[in-house]
Amino acid sequence: MTVNYVKLQGLEETAVYREEKSGKRYTGAALMYGGMPLPIESGEYQAYQYCFVKE
């Protein structure tokens, strides 16, 4: 099974970002270089929206 990641751009590497819905916290470097894993779901044309707040 393949896991897809979305790598964000333009964040501050040392800043901490909180995903509003889950409350999970990530560093800017983790989001830019490692990426955010997308949920594994079946079906075509799935859309996802994440809102990150810099802390």
PDB file of N, CA, C and O in Angstrom, residues 14-48:
ATOM      1  N   THR A  14      12.017  26.439  11.973  1.00  0.00           N
ATOM      2  CA  THR A  14      12.075  26.260  13.427  1.00  0.00           C
ATOM      3  C   THR A  14      10.744  26.532  14.127  1.00  0.00           C
ATOM      4  O   THR A  14      10.614  26.288  15.320  1.00  0.00           O
ATOM      5  N   ALA A  15       9.755  27.027  13.387  1.00  0.00           N
ATOM      6  CA  ALA A  15       8.448  27.320  13.983  1.00  0.00           C
ATOM      7  C   ALA A  15       7.652  26.031  14.163  1.00  0.00           C
ATOM      8  O   ALA A  15       7.881  25.031  13.492  1.00  0.00           O
ATOM      9  N   VAL A  16       6.706  26.071  15.093  1.00  0.00           N
ATOM     10  CA  VAL A  16       5.810  24.933  15.340  1.00  0.00           C
ATOM     11  C   VAL A  16       4.436  25.294  14.797  1.00  0.00           C
ATOM     12  O   VAL A  16       3.921  26.394  15.036  1.00  0.00           O
ATOM     13  N   TYR A  17       3.845  24.364  14.066  1.00  0.00           N
ATOM     14  CA  TYR A  17       2.533  24.556  13.468  1.00  0.00           C
ATOM     15  C   TYR A  17       1.571  23.506  14.008  1.00  0.00           C
ATOM     16  O   TYR A  17       1.918  22.334  14.083  1.00  0.00           O
ATOM     17  N   ARG A  18       0.372  23.957  14.392  1.00  0.00           N
ATOM     18  CA  ARG A  18      -0.657  23.060  14.921  1.00  0.00           C
ATOM     19  C   ARG A  18      -1.752  22.896  13.879  1.00  0.00           C
ATOM     20  O   ARG A  18      -2.268  23.870  13.331  1.00  0.00           O
ATOM     21  N   GLU A  19      -2.109  21.645  13.607  1.00  0.00           N
ATOM     22  CA  GLU A  19      -3.221  21.360  12.689  1.00  0.00           C
ATOM     23  C   GLU A  19      -4.494  21.503  13.517  1.00  0.00           C
ATOM     24  O   GLU A  19      -4.656  20.854  14.538  1.00  0.00           O
ATOM     25  N   GLU A  20      -5.390  22.395  13.089  1.00  0.00           N
ATOM     26  CA  GLU A  20      -6.537  22.770  13.919  1.00  0.00           C
ATOM     27  C   GLU A  20      -7.481  21.622  14.249  1.00  0.00           C
ATOM     28  O   GLU A  20      -7.951  21.506  15.372  1.00  0.00           O
ATOM     29  N   LYS A  21      -7.788  20.770  13.318  1.00  0.00           N
ATOM     30  CA  LYS A  21      -8.784  19.723  13.560  1.00  0.00           C
ATOM     31  C   LYS A  21      -8.270  18.651  14.522  1.00  0.00           C
ATOM     32  O   LYS A  21      -8.957  18.262  15.464  1.00  0.00           O
ATOM     33  N   SER A  22      -7.048  18.172  14.295  1.00  0.00           N
ATOM     34  CA  SER A  22      -6.518  17.077  15.119  1.00  0.00           C
ATOM     35  C   SER A  22      -5.759  17.576  16.342  1.00  0.00           C
ATOM     36  O   SER A  22      -5.593  16.836  17.307  1.00  0.00           O
ATOM     37  N   GLY A  23      -5.263  18.822  16.286  1.00  0.00           N
ATOM     38  CA  GLY A  23      -4.457  19.355  17.383  1.00  0.00           C
ATOM     39  C   GLY A  23      -3.012  18.900  17.345  1.00  0.00           C
ATOM     40  O   GLY A  23      -2.229  19.253  18.219  1.00  0.00           O
ATOM     41  N   LYS A  24      -2.637  18.123  16.336  1.00  0.00           N
ATOM     42  CA  LYS A  24      -1.253  17.643  16.222  1.00  0.00           C
ATOM     43  C   LYS A  24      -0.332  18.804  15.880  1.00  0.00           C
ATOM     44  O   LYS A  24      -0.711  19.724  15.160  1.00  0.00           O
ATOM     45  N   ARG A  25       0.893  18.730  16.428  1.00  0.00           N
ATOM     46  CA  ARG A  25       1.879  19.783  16.220  1.00  0.00           C
ATOM     47  C   ARG A  25       3.043  19.258  15.405  1.00  0.00           C
ATOM     48  O   ARG A  25       3.495  18.131  15.614  1.00  0.00           O
ATOM     49  N   TYR A  26       3.527  20.086  14.485  1.00  0.00           N
ATOM     50  CA  TYR A  26       4.636  19.730  13.606  1.00  0.00           C
ATOM     51  C   TYR A  26       5.577  20.916  13.489  1.00  0.00           C
ATOM     52  O   TYR A  26       5.136  22.069  13.534  1.00  0.00           O
ATOM     53  N   THR A  27       6.854  20.653  13.284  1.00  0.00           N
ATOM     54  CA  THR A  27       7.773  21.749  12.981  1.00  0.00           C
ATOM     55  C   THR A  27       7.650  22.091  11.503  1.00  0.00           C
ATOM     56  O   THR A  27       7.230  21.260  10.683  1.00  0.00           O
ATOM     57  N   GLY A  28       8.042  23.290  11.163  1.00  0.00           N
ATOM     58  CA  GLY A  28       8.032  23.686   9.769  1.00  0.00           C
ATOM     59  C   GLY A  28       8.935  22.797   8.932  1.00  0.00           C
ATOM     60  O   GLY A  28       8.592  22.434   7.801  1.00  0.00           O
ATOM     61  N   ALA A  29      10.091  22.418   9.490  1.00  0.00           N
ATOM     62  CA  ALA A  29      11.019  21.545   8.766  1.00  0.00           C
ATOM     63  C   ALA A  29      10.382  20.196   8.473  1.00  0.00           C
ATOM     64  O   ALA A  29      10.525  19.656   7.372  1.00  0.00           O
ATOM     65  N   ALA A  30       9.663  19.628   9.429  1.00  0.00           N
ATOM     66  CA  ALA A  30       9.014  18.327   9.223  1.00  0.00           C
ATOM     67  C   ALA A  30       7.980  18.410   8.108  1.00  0.00           C
ATOM     68  O   ALA A  30       7.887  17.512   7.269  1.00  0.00           O
ATOM     69  N   LEU A  31       7.209  19.491   8.066  1.00  0.00           N
ATOM     70  CA  LEU A  31       6.175  19.638   7.047  1.00  0.00           C
ATOM     71  C   LEU A  31       6.765  19.909   5.663  1.00  0.00           C
ATOM     72  O   LEU A  31       6.225  19.474   4.661  1.00  0.00           O
ATOM     73  N   MET A  32       7.892  20.629   5.629  1.00  0.00           N
ATOM     74  CA  MET A  32       8.495  20.963   4.331  1.00  0.00           C
ATOM     75  C   MET A  32       9.331  19.821   3.759  1.00  0.00           C
ATOM     76  O   MET A  32       9.335  19.601   2.555  1.00  0.00           O
ATOM     77  N   TYR A  33      10.062  19.116   4.613  1.00  0.00           N
ATOM     78  CA  TYR A  33      10.984  18.095   4.104  1.00  0.00           C
ATOM     79  C   TYR A  33      10.445  16.674   4.207  1.00  0.00           C
ATOM     80  O   TYR A  33      10.740  15.834   3.377  1.00  0.00           O
ATOM     81  N   GLY A  34       9.636  16.387   5.228  1.00  0.00           N
ATOM     82  CA  GLY A  34       9.047  15.059   5.376  1.00  0.00           C
ATOM     83  C   GLY A  34       7.673  14.985   4.747  1.00  0.00           C
ATOM     84  O   GLY A  34       7.315  14.011   4.107  1.00  0.00           O
ATOM     85  N   GLY A  35       6.895  16.027   4.946  1.00  0.00           N
ATOM     86  CA  GLY A  35       5.565  16.093   4.368  1.00  0.00           C
ATOM     87  C   GLY A  35       4.479  15.639   5.331  1.00  0.00           C
ATOM     88  O   GLY A  35       4.735  15.067   6.377  1.00  0.00           O
ATOM     89  N   MET A  36       3.263  15.917   4.927  1.00  0.00           N
ATOM     90  CA  MET A  36       2.070  15.547   5.687  1.00  0.00           C
ATOM     91  C   MET A  36       1.455  14.329   5.023  1.00  0.00           C
ATOM     92  O   MET A  36       1.113  14.372   3.836  1.00  0.00           O
ATOM     93  N   PRO A  37       1.312  13.197   5.743  1.00  0.00           N
ATOM     94  CA  PRO A  37       0.712  12.011   5.116  1.00  0.00           C
ATOM     95  C   PRO A  37      -0.775  12.215   4.864  1.00  0.00           C
ATOM     96  O   PRO A  37      -1.493  12.740   5.703  1.00  0.00           O
ATOM     97  N   LEU A  38      -1.224  11.815   3.690  1.00  0.00           N
ATOM     98  CA  LEU A  38      -2.647  11.891   3.370  1.00  0.00           C
ATOM     99  C   LEU A  38      -3.345  10.638   3.873  1.00  0.00           C
ATOM    100  O   LEU A  38      -2.763   9.551   3.866  1.00  0.00           O
ATOM    101  N   PRO A  39      -4.597  10.760   4.307  1.00  0.00           N
ATOM    102  CA  PRO A  39      -5.343   9.576   4.747  1.00  0.00           C
ATOM    103  C   PRO A  39      -5.478   8.569   3.606  1.00  0.00           C
ATOM    104  O   PRO A  39      -5.597   8.950   2.445  1.00  0.00           O
ATOM    105  N   ILE A  40      -5.455   7.292   3.954  1.00  0.00           N
ATOM    106  CA  ILE A  40      -5.609   6.240   2.951  1.00  0.00           C
ATOM    107  C   ILE A  40      -7.093   5.910   2.856  1.00  0.00           C
ATOM    108  O   ILE A  40      -7.689   5.407   3.803  1.00  0.00           O
ATOM    109  N   GLU A  41      -7.680   6.257   1.736  1.00  0.00           N
ATOM    110  CA  GLU A  41      -9.093   5.980   1.504  1.00  0.00           C
ATOM    111  C   GLU A  41      -9.247   5.491   0.080  1.00  0.00           C
ATOM    112  O   GLU A  41      -8.467   5.820  -0.794  1.00  0.00           O
ATOM    113  N   SER A  42     -10.269   4.709  -0.132  1.00  0.00           N
ATOM    114  CA  SER A  42     -10.528   4.240  -1.487  1.00  0.00           C
ATOM    115  C   SER A  42     -11.483   5.209  -2.176  1.00  0.00           C
ATOM    116  O   SER A  42     -12.139   6.022  -1.542  1.00  0.00           O
ATOM    117  N   GLY A  43     -11.542   5.102  -3.460  1.00  0.00           N
ATOM    118  CA  GLY A  43     -12.409   5.979  -4.234  1.00  0.00           C
ATOM    119  C   GLY A  43     -11.590   6.982  -5.018  1.00  0.00           C
ATOM    120  O   GLY A  43     -10.422   7.208  -4.740  1.00  0.00           O
ATOM    121  N   GLU A  44     -12.235   7.547  -5.991  1.00  0.00           N
ATOM    122  CA  GLU A  44     -11.540   8.502  -6.848  1.00  0.00           C
ATOM    123  C   GLU A  44     -11.809   9.932  -6.404  1.00  0.00           C
ATOM    124  O   GLU A  44     -12.842  10.238  -5.813  1.00  0.00           O
ATOM    125  N   TYR A  45     -10.870  10.802  -6.707  1.00  0.00           N
ATOM    126  CA  TYR A  45     -11.010  12.243  -6.531  1.00  0.00           C
ATOM    127  C   TYR A  45     -11.315  12.651  -5.090  1.00  0.00           C
ATOM    128  O   TYR A  45     -12.211  13.443  -4.839  1.00  0.00           O
ATOM    129  N   GLN A  46     -10.582  12.098  -4.167  1.00  0.00           N
ATOM    130  CA  GLN A  46     -10.733  12.477  -2.767  1.00  0.00           C
ATOM    131  C   GLN A  46     -10.078  13.839  -2.545  1.00  0.00           C
ATOM    132  O   GLN A  46      -9.022  14.124  -3.084  1.00  0.00           O
ATOM    133  N   ALA A  47     -10.706  14.680  -1.761  1.00  0.00           N
ATOM    134  CA  ALA A  47     -10.164  16.001  -1.443  1.00  0.00           C
ATOM    135  C   ALA A  47      -9.925  16.093   0.061  1.00  0.00           C
ATOM    136  O   ALA A  47     -10.679  15.537   0.862  1.00  0.00           O
ATOM    137  N   TYR A  48      -8.852  16.797   0.437  1.00  0.00           N
ATOM    138  CA  TYR A  48      -8.500  16.977   1.845  1.00  0.00           C
ATOM    139  C   TYR A  48      -8.147  18.430   2.063  1.00  0.00           C
ATOM    140  O   TYR A  48      -7.563  19.080   1.202  1.00  0.00           O
TER     141      TYR A  48
END
